[in-house]
CSV table of C-alpha atoms in Angstrom, one decimal:
chain,number,residue,atom,x,y,z
A,16,MET,CA,-12.9,-29.8,-16.3
A,17,ILE,CA,-12.1,-26.2,-14.7
A,18,ARG,CA,-12.2,-23.4,-17.4
A,19,ILE,CA,-10.0,-20.4,-16.5
A,20,SER,CA,-10.7,-17.2,-18.3
A,21,ALA,CA,-7.9,-15.3,-20.1
A,22,PRO,CA,-8.1,-12.4,-17.5
A,23,LEU,CA,-7.6,-14.7,-14.7
A,24,THR,CA,-4.8,-16.6,-16.2
A,25,PHE,CA,-3.1,-13.2,-16.8
A,26,LEU,CA,-3.7,-12.3,-13.2
A,27,ILE,CA,-2.1,-15.4,-12.0
A,28,VAL,CA,0.9,-14.9,-14.2
A,29,GLY,CA,1.2,-11.4,-13.0
A,30,LEU,CA,0.9,-12.2,-9.3
A,31,ALA,CA,3.3,-15.2,-9.8
A,32,ALA,CA,5.9,-13.1,-11.7
A,33,ALA,CA,5.6,-10.2,-8.7
A,34,ILE,CA,6.1,-12.8,-5.9
A,35,GLY,CA,9.0,-14.4,-7.7
A,36,HIS,CA,10.6,-11.2,-7.8
A,37,PHE,CA,10.8,-11.2,-4.2
A,38,PHE,CA,12.4,-14.5,-3.9
A,39,PHE,CA,14.9,-14.8,-6.8
A,40,PRO,CA,17.6,-12.4,-7.7
A,41,PRO,CA,17.3,-9.9,-10.2
A,42,LEU,CA,18.2,-11.4,-14.0
A,43,SER,CA,20.9,-9.6,-15.9
A,44,ILE,CA,20.1,-7.8,-18.9
A,45,THR,CA,21.1,-10.7,-21.2
A,46,ALA,CA,18.9,-13.0,-19.3
A,47,GLN,CA,16.2,-10.7,-19.6
A,48,ILE,CA,16.6,-10.3,-23.4
A,49,VAL,CA,16.6,-14.2,-23.7
A,50,VAL,CA,13.5,-14.5,-21.6
A,51,LEU,CA,11.8,-11.4,-23.6
A,52,GLY,CA,12.9,-13.1,-26.9
A,53,ALA,CA,11.3,-16.4,-25.9
A,54,ALA,CA,8.1,-15.0,-24.6
A,55,VAL,CA,7.7,-13.1,-27.9
A,56,ALA,CA,8.6,-16.1,-30.0
A,57,VAL,CA,6.2,-18.1,-28.0
A,58,LEU,CA,3.2,-15.6,-27.3
A,59,GLY,CA,4.0,-12.8,-29.9
A,60,LEU,CA,4.4,-14.9,-33.1
A,61,PRO,CA,1.1,-17.2,-33.0
A,62,HIS,CA,-0.5,-13.9,-34.3
A,63,GLY,CA,1.4,-14.6,-37.5
A,64,ALA,CA,1.6,-18.5,-37.1
A,65,VAL,CA,-0.2,-19.2,-40.2
A,66,ASP,CA,2.1,-16.6,-42.4
A,67,ALA,CA,4.1,-19.7,-43.7
A,68,TYR,CA,0.8,-21.3,-45.2
A,69,ILE,CA,-0.5,-17.7,-46.4
A,70,ALA,CA,2.8,-17.6,-48.3
A,71,GLU,CA,2.8,-20.8,-49.9
A,72,ARG,CA,-1.0,-20.4,-51.0
A,73,ASN,CA,0.2,-17.1,-52.6
A,74,GLY,CA,3.2,-18.8,-54.4
A,75,LEU,CA,5.9,-17.2,-52.5
A,76,TRP,CA,7.5,-20.6,-51.8
A,77,ARG,CA,7.1,-23.6,-53.7
A,78,SER,CA,10.0,-26.1,-52.6
A,79,MET,CA,11.7,-26.6,-49.0
A,80,GLY,CA,14.5,-24.5,-50.4
A,81,GLY,CA,11.9,-21.5,-50.8
A,82,LEU,CA,10.4,-22.3,-47.3
A,83,ALA,CA,14.1,-21.9,-45.7
A,84,VAL,CA,14.5,-18.5,-47.7
A,85,PHE,CA,11.0,-17.6,-46.6
A,86,ALA,CA,11.8,-18.3,-42.9
A,87,GLY,CA,15.2,-16.9,-42.9
A,88,VAL,CA,13.8,-13.6,-44.2
A,89,TYR,CA,10.9,-13.8,-41.7
A,90,ALA,CA,13.4,-14.2,-38.9
A,91,LEU,CA,15.5,-11.4,-40.1
A,92,ILE,CA,12.5,-8.9,-40.2
A,93,ALA,CA,11.8,-10.3,-36.5
A,94,LEU,CA,15.4,-9.6,-35.4
A,95,THR,CA,15.3,-6.1,-37.0
A,96,VAL,CA,12.3,-5.2,-35.1
A,97,ILE,CA,13.8,-6.3,-31.7
A,98,GLY,CA,16.9,-4.4,-32.5
A,99,ALA,CA,15.0,-1.5,-33.2
A,100,TRP,CA,13.2,-1.8,-30.1
A,101,ILE,CA,16.6,-1.9,-28.4
A,102,ILE,CA,18.4,0.8,-30.4
A,103,LEU,CA,15.4,3.4,-30.7
A,104,PRO,CA,12.8,2.4,-28.1
A,105,VAL,CA,10.8,5.8,-28.5
A,106,LEU,CA,10.7,5.6,-32.2
A,107,SER,CA,9.8,2.3,-32.0
A,108,LEU,CA,6.8,2.6,-29.7
A,109,ILE,CA,5.5,5.4,-31.8
A,110,ALA,CA,5.9,3.3,-34.8
A,111,PHE,CA,4.4,0.5,-33.0
A,112,LEU,CA,1.5,2.5,-32.0
A,113,VAL,CA,1.0,4.2,-35.3
A,114,ILE,CA,0.9,1.0,-37.0
A,115,SER,CA,-1.6,-0.5,-34.6
A,116,ALA,CA,-3.9,2.4,-34.9
A,117,TRP,CA,-3.8,2.1,-38.4
A,118,HIS,CA,-4.0,-2.0,-38.4
A,119,PHE,CA,-7.0,-2.0,-35.8
A,120,GLY,CA,-8.6,1.2,-36.6
């Protein structure tokens, strides 16, 4: 079995995207938002993939109805963040950098 490192994977995906840019017409802004949203959902949310489990362990939900409320609030927060990125990109970037510095610092 061949094991490919993460940097090599990102390089291959980046090169494929750059090459694909020359062979396919540019996407509309709506299509770009859909693709970005899908990428964030697939690649960005695994960081919080166990949030529902942690919320259950901390008693934030105890039934399927509680899970539905938790998931709805979680999705609403994600949509609010995406909306902030679109409406206030500079302020969102500043907030992201400050939160990242605090979180990782």
